[in-house]
Coordinates of C-alpha atoms in Angstrom, one line a residue:
X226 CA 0.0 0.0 0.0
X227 CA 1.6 3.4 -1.2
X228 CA 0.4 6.4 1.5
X229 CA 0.6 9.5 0.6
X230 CA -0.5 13.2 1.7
X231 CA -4.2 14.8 0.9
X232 CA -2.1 17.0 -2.1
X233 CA -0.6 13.3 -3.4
X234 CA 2.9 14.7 -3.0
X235 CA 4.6 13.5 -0.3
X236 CA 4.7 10.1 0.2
X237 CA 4.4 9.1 4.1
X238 CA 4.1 5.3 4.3
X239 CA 5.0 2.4 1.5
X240 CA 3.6 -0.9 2.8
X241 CA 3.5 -3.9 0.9
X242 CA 1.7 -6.9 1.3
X243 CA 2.6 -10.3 0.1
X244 CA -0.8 -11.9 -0.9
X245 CA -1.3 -15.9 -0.9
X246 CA -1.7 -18.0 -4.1
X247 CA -5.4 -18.7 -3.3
X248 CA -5.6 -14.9 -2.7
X249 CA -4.4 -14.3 -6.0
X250 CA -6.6 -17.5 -7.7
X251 CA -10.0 -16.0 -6.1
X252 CA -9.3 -12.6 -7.1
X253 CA -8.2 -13.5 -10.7
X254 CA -10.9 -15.3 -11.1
X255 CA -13.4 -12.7 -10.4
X256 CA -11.5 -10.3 -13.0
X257 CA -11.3 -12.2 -15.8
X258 CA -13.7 -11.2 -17.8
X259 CA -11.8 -7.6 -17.8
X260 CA -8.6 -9.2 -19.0
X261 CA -7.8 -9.5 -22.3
X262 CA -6.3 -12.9 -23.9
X263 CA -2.8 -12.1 -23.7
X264 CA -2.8 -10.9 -20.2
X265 CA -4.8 -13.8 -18.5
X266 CA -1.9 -15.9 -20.4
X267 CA 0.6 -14.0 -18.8
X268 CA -1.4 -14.0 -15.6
X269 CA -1.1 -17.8 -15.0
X270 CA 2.5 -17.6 -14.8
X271 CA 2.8 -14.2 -12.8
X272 CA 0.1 -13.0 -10.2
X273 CA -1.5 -9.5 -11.2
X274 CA 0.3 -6.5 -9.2
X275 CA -2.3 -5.1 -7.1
X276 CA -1.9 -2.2 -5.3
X277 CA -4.1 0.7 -3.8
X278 CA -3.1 4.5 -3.1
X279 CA -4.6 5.7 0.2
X280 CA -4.9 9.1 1.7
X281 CA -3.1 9.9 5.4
X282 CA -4.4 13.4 7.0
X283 CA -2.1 14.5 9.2
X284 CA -0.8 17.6 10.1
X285 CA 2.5 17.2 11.6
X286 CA 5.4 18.8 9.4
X287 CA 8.1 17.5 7.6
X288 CA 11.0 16.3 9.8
X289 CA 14.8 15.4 9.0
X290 CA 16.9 12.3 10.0
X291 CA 18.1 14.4 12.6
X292 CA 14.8 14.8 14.3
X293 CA 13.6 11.2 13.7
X294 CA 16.5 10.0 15.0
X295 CA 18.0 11.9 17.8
X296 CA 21.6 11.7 19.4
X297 CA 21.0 8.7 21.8
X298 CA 24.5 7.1 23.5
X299 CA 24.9 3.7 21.4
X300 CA 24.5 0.4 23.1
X301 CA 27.4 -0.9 24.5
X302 CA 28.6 -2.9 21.9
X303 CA 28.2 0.7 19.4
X304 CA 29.6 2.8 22.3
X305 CA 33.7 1.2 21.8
X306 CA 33.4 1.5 17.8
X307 CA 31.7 4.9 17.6
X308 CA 34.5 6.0 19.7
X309 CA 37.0 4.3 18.1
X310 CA 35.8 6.0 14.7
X311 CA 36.5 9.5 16.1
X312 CA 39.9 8.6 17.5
X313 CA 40.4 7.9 13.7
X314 CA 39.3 11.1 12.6
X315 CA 42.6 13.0 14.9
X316 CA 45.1 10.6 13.2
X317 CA 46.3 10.2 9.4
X318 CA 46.4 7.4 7.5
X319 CA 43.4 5.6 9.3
X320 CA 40.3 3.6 7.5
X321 CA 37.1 2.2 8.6
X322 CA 37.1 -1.2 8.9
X323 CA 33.4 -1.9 10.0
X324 CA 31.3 -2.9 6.9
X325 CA 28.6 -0.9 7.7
X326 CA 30.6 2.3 9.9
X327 CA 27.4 4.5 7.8
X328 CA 24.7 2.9 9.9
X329 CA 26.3 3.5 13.2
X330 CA 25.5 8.2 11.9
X331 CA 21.4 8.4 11.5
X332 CA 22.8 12.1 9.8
X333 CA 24.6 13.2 6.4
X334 CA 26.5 15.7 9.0
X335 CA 27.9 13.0 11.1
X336 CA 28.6 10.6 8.0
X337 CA 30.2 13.5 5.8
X338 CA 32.3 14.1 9.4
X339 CA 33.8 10.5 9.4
X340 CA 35.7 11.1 6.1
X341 CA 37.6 14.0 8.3
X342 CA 41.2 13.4 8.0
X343 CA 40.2 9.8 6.9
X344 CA 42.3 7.8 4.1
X345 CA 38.8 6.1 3.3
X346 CA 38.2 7.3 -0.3
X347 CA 40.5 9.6 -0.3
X348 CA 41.3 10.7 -3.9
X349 CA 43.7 13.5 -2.7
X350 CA 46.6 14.0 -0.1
X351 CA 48.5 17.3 1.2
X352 CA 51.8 17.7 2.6
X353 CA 51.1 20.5 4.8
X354 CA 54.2 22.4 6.6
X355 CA 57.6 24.0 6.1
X356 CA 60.7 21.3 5.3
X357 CA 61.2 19.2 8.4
X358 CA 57.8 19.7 9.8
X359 CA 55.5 18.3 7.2
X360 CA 52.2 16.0 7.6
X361 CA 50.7 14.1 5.4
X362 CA 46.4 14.8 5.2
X363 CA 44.0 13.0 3.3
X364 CA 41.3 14.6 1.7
X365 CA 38.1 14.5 -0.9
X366 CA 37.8 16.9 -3.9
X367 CA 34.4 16.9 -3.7
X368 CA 33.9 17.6 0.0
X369 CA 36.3 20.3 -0.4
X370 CA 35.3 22.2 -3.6
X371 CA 32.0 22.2 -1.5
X372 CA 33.7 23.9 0.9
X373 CA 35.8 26.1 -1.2
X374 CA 36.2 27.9 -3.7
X375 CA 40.1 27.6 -4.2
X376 CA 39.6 24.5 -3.7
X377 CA 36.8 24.0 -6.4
X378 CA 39.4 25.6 -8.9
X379 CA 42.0 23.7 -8.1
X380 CA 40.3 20.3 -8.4
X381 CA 37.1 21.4 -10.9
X382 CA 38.0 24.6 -12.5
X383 CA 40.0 24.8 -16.2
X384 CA 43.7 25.0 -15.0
X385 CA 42.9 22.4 -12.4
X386 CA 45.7 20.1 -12.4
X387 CA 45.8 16.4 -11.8
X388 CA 47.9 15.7 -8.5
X389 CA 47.3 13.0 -6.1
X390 CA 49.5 14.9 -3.9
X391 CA 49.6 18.8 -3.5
X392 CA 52.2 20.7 -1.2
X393 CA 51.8 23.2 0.7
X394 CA 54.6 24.8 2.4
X395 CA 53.0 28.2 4.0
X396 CA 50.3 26.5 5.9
X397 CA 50.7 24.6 9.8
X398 CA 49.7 21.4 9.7
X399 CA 47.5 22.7 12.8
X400 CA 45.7 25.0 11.2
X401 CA 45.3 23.2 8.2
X402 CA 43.3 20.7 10.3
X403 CA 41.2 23.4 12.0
X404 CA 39.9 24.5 8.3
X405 CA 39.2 20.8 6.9
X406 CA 37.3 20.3 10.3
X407 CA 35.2 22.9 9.7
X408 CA 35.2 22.1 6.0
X409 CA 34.3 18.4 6.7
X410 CA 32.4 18.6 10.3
X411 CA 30.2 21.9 9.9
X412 CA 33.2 22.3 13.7
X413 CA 35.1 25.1 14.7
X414 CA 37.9 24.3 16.8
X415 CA 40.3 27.1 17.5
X416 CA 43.1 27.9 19.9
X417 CA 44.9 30.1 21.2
X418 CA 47.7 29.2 20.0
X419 CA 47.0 28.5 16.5
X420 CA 44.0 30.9 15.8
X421 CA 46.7 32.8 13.6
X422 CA 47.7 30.7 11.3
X423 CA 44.2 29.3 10.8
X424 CA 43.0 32.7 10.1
X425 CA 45.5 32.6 7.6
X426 CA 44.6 29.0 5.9
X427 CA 41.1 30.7 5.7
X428 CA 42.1 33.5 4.1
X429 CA 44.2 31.8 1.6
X430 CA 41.8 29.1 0.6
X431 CA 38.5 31.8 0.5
X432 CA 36.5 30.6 3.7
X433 CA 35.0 33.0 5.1
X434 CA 32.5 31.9 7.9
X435 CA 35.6 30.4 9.8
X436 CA 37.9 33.5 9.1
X437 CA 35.2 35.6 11.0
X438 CA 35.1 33.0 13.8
X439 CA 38.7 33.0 13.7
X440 CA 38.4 37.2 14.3
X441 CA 35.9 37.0 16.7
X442 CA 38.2 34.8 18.7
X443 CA 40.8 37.0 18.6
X444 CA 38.6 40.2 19.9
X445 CA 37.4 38.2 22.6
X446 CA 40.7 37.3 23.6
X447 CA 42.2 40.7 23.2
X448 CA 44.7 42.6 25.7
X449 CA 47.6 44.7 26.3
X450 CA 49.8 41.6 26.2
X451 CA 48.8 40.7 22.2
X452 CA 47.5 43.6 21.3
X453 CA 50.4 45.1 19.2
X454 CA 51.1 41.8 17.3
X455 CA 47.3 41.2 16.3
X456 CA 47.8 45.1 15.5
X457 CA 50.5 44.0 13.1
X458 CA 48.0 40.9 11.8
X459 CA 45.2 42.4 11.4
X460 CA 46.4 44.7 9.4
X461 CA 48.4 41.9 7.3
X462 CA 45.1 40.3 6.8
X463 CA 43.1 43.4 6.4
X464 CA 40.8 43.1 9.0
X465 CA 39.8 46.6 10.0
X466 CA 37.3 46.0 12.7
X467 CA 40.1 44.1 14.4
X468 CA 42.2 46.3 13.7
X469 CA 40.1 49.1 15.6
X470 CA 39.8 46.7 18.2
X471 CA 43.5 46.6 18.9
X472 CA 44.4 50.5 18.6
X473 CA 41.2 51.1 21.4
X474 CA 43.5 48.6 23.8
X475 CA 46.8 49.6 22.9
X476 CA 45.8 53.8 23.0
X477 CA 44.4 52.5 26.7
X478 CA 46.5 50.2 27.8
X479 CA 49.7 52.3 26.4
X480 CA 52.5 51.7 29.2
X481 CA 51.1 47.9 29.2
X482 CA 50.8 46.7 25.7
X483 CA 54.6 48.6 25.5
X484 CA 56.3 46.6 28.0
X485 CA 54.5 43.4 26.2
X486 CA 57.0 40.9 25.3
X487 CA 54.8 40.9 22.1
X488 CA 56.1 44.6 21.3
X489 CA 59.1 43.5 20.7
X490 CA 57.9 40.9 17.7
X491 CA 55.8 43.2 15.2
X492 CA 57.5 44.8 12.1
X493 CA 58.4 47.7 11.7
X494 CA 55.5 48.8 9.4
X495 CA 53.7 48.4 12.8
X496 CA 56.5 50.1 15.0
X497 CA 56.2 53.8 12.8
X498 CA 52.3 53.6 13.1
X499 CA 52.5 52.9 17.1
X500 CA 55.3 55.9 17.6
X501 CA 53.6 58.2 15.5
X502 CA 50.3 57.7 17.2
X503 CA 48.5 60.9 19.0
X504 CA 46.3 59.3 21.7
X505 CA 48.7 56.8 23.0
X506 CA 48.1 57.0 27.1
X507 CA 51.5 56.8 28.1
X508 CA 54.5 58.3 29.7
X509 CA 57.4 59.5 26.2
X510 CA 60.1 57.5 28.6
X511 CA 57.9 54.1 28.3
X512 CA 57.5 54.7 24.5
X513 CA 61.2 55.5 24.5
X514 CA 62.5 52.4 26.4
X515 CA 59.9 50.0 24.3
X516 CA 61.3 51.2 20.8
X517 CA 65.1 50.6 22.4
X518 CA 63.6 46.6 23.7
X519 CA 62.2 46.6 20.2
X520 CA 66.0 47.3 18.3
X521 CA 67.6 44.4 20.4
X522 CA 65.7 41.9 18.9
X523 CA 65.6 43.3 15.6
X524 CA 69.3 42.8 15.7
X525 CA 69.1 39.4 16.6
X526 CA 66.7 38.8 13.8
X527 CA 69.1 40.5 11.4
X528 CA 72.1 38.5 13.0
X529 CA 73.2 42.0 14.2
X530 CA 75.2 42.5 17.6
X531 CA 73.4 44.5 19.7
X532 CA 75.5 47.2 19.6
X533 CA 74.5 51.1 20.2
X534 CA 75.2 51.7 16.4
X535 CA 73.1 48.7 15.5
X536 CA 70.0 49.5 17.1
X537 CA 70.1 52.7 16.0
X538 CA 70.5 51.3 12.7
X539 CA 67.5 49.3 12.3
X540 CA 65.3 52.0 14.0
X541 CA 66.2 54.4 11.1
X542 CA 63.4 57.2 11.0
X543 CA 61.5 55.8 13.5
X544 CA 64.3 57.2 16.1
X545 CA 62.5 60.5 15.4
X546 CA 59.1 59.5 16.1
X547 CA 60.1 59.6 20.0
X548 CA 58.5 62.8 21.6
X549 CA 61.8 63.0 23.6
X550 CA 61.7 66.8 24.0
X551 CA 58.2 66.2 26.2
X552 CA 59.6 63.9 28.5
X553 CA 60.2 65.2 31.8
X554 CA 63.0 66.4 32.1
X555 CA 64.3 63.8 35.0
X556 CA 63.3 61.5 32.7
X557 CA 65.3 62.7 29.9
X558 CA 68.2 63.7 32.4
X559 CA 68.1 59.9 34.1
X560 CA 67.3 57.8 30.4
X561 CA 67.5 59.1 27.1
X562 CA 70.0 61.5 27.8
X563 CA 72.4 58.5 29.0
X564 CA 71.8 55.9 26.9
X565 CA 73.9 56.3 24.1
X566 CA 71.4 56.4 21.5
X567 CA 71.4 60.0 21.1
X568 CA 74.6 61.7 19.3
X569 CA 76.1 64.3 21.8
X570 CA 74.9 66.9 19.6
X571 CA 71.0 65.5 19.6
X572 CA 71.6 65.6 23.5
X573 CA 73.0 69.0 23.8
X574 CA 70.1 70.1 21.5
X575 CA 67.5 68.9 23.7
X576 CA 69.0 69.9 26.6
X577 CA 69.0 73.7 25.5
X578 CA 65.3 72.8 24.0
X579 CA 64.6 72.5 28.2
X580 CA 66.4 75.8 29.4
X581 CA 67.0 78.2 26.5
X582 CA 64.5 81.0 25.7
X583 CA 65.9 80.9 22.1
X584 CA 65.0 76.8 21.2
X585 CA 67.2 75.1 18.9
X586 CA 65.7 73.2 15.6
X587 CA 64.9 69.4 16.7
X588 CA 64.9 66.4 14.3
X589 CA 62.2 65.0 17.0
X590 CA 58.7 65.9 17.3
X591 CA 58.1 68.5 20.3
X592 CA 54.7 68.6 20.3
X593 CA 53.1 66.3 23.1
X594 CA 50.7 63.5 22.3
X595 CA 47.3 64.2 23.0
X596 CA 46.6 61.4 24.9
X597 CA 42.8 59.9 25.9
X598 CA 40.7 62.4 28.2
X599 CA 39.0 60.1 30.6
X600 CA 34.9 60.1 30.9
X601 CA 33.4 60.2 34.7
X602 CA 30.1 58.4 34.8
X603 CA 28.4 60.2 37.9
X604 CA 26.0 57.6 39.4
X605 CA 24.1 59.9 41.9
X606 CA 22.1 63.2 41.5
X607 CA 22.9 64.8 44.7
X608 CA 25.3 64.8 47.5
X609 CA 24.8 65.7 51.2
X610 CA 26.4 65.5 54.1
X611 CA 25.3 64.9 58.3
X612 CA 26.6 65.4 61.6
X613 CA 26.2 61.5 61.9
X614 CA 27.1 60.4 58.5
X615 CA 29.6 59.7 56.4
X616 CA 32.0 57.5 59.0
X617 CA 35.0 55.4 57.8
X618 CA 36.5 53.1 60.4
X619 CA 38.4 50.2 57.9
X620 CA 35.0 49.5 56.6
X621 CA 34.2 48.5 52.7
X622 CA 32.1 50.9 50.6
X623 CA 31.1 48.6 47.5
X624 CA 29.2 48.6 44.7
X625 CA 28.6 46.7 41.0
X626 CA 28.4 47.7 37.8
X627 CA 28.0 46.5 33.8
X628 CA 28.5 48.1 31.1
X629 CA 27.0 47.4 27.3
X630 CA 30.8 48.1 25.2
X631 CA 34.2 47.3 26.4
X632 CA 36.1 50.4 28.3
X633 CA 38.9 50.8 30.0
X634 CA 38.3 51.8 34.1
X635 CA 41.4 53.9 35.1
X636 CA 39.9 55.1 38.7
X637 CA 37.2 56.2 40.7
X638 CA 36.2 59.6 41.8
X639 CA 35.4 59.7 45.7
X640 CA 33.8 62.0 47.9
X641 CA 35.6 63.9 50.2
X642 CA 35.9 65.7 53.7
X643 CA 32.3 67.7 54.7
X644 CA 34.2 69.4 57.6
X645 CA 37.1 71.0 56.1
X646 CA 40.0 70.3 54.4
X647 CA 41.5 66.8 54.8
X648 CA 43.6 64.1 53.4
X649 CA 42.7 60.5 52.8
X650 CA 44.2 57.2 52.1
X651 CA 41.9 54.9 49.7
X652 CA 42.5 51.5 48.7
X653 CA 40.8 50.8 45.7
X654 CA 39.7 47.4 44.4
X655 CA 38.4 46.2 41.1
X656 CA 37.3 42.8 40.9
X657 CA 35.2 40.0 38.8
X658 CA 33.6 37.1 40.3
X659 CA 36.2 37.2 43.3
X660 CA 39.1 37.9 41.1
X661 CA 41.1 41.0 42.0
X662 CA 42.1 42.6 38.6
X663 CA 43.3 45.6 39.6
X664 CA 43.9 47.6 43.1
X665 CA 46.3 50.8 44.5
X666 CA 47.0 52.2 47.4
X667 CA 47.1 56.1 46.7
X668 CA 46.5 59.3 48.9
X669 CA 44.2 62.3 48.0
X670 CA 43.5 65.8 48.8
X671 CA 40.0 66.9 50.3
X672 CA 39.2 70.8 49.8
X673 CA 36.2 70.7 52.2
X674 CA 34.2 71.2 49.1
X675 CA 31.2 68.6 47.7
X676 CA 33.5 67.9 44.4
X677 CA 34.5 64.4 43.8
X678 CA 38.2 63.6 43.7
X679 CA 40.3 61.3 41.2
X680 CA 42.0 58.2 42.8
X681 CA 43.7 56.4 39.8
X682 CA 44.6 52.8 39.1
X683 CA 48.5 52.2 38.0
X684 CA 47.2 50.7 35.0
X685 CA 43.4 51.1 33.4
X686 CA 41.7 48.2 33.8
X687 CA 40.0 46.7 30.1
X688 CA 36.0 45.9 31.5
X689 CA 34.3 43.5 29.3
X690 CA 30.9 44.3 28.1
X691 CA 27.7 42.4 29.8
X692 CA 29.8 41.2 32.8
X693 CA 29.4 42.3 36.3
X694 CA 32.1 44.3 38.5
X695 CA 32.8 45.4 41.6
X696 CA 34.2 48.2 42.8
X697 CA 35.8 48.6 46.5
X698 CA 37.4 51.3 48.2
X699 CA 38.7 51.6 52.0
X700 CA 39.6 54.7 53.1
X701 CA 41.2 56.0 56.1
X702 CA 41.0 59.7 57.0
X703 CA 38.4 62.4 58.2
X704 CA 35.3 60.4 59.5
X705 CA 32.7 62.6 58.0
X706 CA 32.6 63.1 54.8
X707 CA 29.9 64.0 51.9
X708 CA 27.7 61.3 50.4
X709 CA 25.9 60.5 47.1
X710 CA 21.8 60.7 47.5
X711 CA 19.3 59.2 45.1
X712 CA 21.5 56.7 43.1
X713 CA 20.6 55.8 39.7
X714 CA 20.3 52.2 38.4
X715 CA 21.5 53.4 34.4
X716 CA 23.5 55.7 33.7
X717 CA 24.0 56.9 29.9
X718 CA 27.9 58.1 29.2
X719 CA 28.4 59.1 25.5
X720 CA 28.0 55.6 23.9
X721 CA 28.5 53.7 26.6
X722 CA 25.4 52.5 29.3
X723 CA 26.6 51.5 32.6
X724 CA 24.3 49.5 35.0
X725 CA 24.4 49.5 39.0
X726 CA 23.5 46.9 41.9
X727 CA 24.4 46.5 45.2
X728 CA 27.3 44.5 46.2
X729 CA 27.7 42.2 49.4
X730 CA 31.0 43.7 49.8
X731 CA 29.6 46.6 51.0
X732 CA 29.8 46.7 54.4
X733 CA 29.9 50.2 55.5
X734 CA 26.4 51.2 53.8
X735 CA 27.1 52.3 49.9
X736 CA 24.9 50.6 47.8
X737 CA 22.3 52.2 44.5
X738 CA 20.6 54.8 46.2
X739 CA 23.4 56.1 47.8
X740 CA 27.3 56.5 49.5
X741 CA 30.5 56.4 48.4
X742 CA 32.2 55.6 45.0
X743 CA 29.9 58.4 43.1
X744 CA 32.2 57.6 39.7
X745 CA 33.6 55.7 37.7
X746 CA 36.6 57.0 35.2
X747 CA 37.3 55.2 32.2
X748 CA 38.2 55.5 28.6
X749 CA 36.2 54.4 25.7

């Protein structure tokens, strides 16, 4: 019996019957006067086919082998060869010796995934890596012009050429595995330490879904420490938005992402574009020291010794790009001045640029970097202050915050003395989920006045998006000081929306409505 759907379209159910000999007799018997000659002489030797189309209402929709047959852990006796299938798929060179490995996969994706790294009709093979650290893949020119579009042309298109074996020298054996994964399993399997080069195999061989993953991955795991080589790969692989990413950490993170072992391994393409740039948040003396760091191992990549004259030689032009003349002058005195580096005429010349009225002509740019001008997001609309209120006795003011776009926190603006002028000592915290991220111990100046007053971090601190925070302070000082009133639970700062709960930390009363900690100071 053939079922079908009330449009006749979609068959649902094929049954068949096998009908007895007498079954057939009776029925013949009765329809032979509707048979022709030749057909009741055929019929003696060959029951009729008899057959009846039916029509199944039903309303439920169209489902695929995934949904009829959902992931379910194997029997026992499935369990040790399903698993030993996808050890198969990590090593080369493997086939599958069950006779029937397809029924053990009720989907096309989890078949198709088998033939990963599998020598199991494998009508192509890659030797992927540099001399003397090559690996041998299998692969399948279909399942990979699917995937590809190099790949298409190189097996499919009208130069494609006729290799059983195809080298290819630029590419990690690694990474290359990440991409036929993804090619092969619908997977993306990235790591830290190979996200690179996989971004690279993607970009090579015109894949584009993974080369976003592999960009999202490394915004994610963006920070001071690898900012200025993903600054250097990005753009290599013309990447813009990550390249954005990168210059937002580096301009806030200056003094860190310099002092990066990583600084020290970009080109220097990348080195000019970090010197010359205006909004870099650090000290000249930093940027100074990290382009000297940076020379030393450029003369060990060049097989140079790393003498004065060397390093001075492969910074060229970019020498120039130090603001030395806006370094303090201690700095200057104490560092530059006495490194060697400088000529003793580019040292005299600076150091009548500091004390002469009548300024010599610099090779160096003089004009100080602009720098990053922190926002304050004020959390309360009004302050007050009581006879009996605000006490500190080594008691925690606390409170949490979100915010909707990564920023950089670089302090926190406190309140200060209601009864005159008076100096404090704060201890300020910043912590996620227990972990202490950043903290400084740091003195301030009260006025007397209602103002709020700057208590920095050494370092910013980068603040992921959609996260809670919390920020601590202790202080030690007058006991009665101001106090925020009527606490807001969003605040809106430029392009950035901050969020605000109470935190159990809090154990000398701050919380949303009102206390201590009226701001935060970031950059953006």
């Amino acid at each position: 019996i053939l079922m079908v759907d009330e449009k006749g379209k979609n068959m649902k159910c094929l049954t068949f019957f096998l009908m007895l000999p007498e079954t057939v007799k009776n029925r013949s018997k009765k329809n032979s006067k509707k048979v022709n000659s030749s057909s009741s002489g055929s019929s003696s030797k060959l029951p009729p086919v008899c057959y009846e189309i039916i029509t199944l209402k039903t309303k439920k929709k169209k489902k695929m082998a995934a949904d009829i047959f959902p992931r379910k852990k194997p029997a026992n006796t499935n369990t040790t060869a399903v698993q030993q299938y996808h050890q198969q798929n990590l090593n080369n060179n493997n086939t599958i010796p069950a006779p029937n490995w397809q029924g053990l996969y009720p989907t096309i994706r989890e078949r198709n995934a088998v033939m990963f790294n599998n020598d199991l009709m494998a009508d192509v093979h890659f030797v992927v890596g540099p001399p003397g650290g090559t690996q041998r893949l299998p692969g399948h020119k279909y399942v990979l012009a699917v995937g590809s579009s190099v790949f298409h042309a190189m097996f499919y298109g009208e130069l494609a050429e006729d290799k059983d074996e195809i080298r290819i020298p630029d590419v990690e054996p690694a990474a290359f595995l990440a991409m036929l994964k993804y090619i092969y399993c619908d997977e993306i399997d990235l790591a830290a330490d190979t996200v690179l080069a996989t971004l690279y195999a993607a970009k090579k061989y015109i894949v584009p879904h993974l080369a976003r993953a592999c960009v999202n991955f490394l915004e994610t795991s963006l920070s001071a420490k690898n900012a200025c080589v993903l600054l250097s790969q990005s753009c290599l692989f013309e990447e813009p938005d990550l390249t954005q990413r990168c210059w937002e950490v580096i301009d806030a993170q200056a003094e860190l992402a310099l002092k990066s072992e990583g600084f020290c391994d970009i080109d220097f393409q990348t080195l000019e574009s970090i010197l010359r740039r205006e909004t870099l948040n650090a000290k000249e003396i930093v940027v100074f020291e990290a382009a000297l760091n940076w020379a030393e191992v450029e003369c060990q990549r060049q097989e140079l010794t790393a003498t004065i004259e060397n390093k001075r030689k492969v910074l060229g032009k970019a020498l120039y790009l130090i603001r030395i003349p806006t370094m303090a002058l201690d700095d200057f005195a104490n560092g530059a001045a006495q490194s060697g580096i400088l000529t003793l005429n580019e040292t005299n010349d600076i150091f009548l640029w500091y004390t002469a009225a009548k300024k010599p002509e610099l090779q160096f740019v003089s004009k100080p970097r602009k720098g990053l001008v922190p926002q304050r997001c004020h959390r309360f609309q009004s302050c007050a202050y009581r006879s009996n209120q605000w006490r500190y006795r080594g008691r925690c003011d606390s409170i949490q915050f979100a915010v909707d776009k990564r920023v950089f926190i670089a302090g926190f603006g406190l309140y200060g003395s209601s009864c005159g002028s008076a100096e404090y000592s704060a201890k300020i915290e910043l912590k996620r989920q227990g972990v202490i991220l950043g903290q400084n111990l740091s003195k301030y100046f009260s006025d007397g006045s209602s103002n709020t007053f700057p208590v920095w971090f050494e370092y910013p601190v980068q603040i992921e998006p959609d996260t809670f925070y919390t920020a601590s302070v202790i202080l030690d000082g007058n006991e009665l000081s101001y106090f925020g009133q009527e606490g807001m639970t969003e605040v809106q700062c430029g392009k950035v929306t901050v969020q605000f709960q109470c935190s159990s930390d809090s154990t000398n009363g701050t919380g949303v409505q009102g206390g201590q900690i009226p701001e935060l100071i970031f950059y953006a």
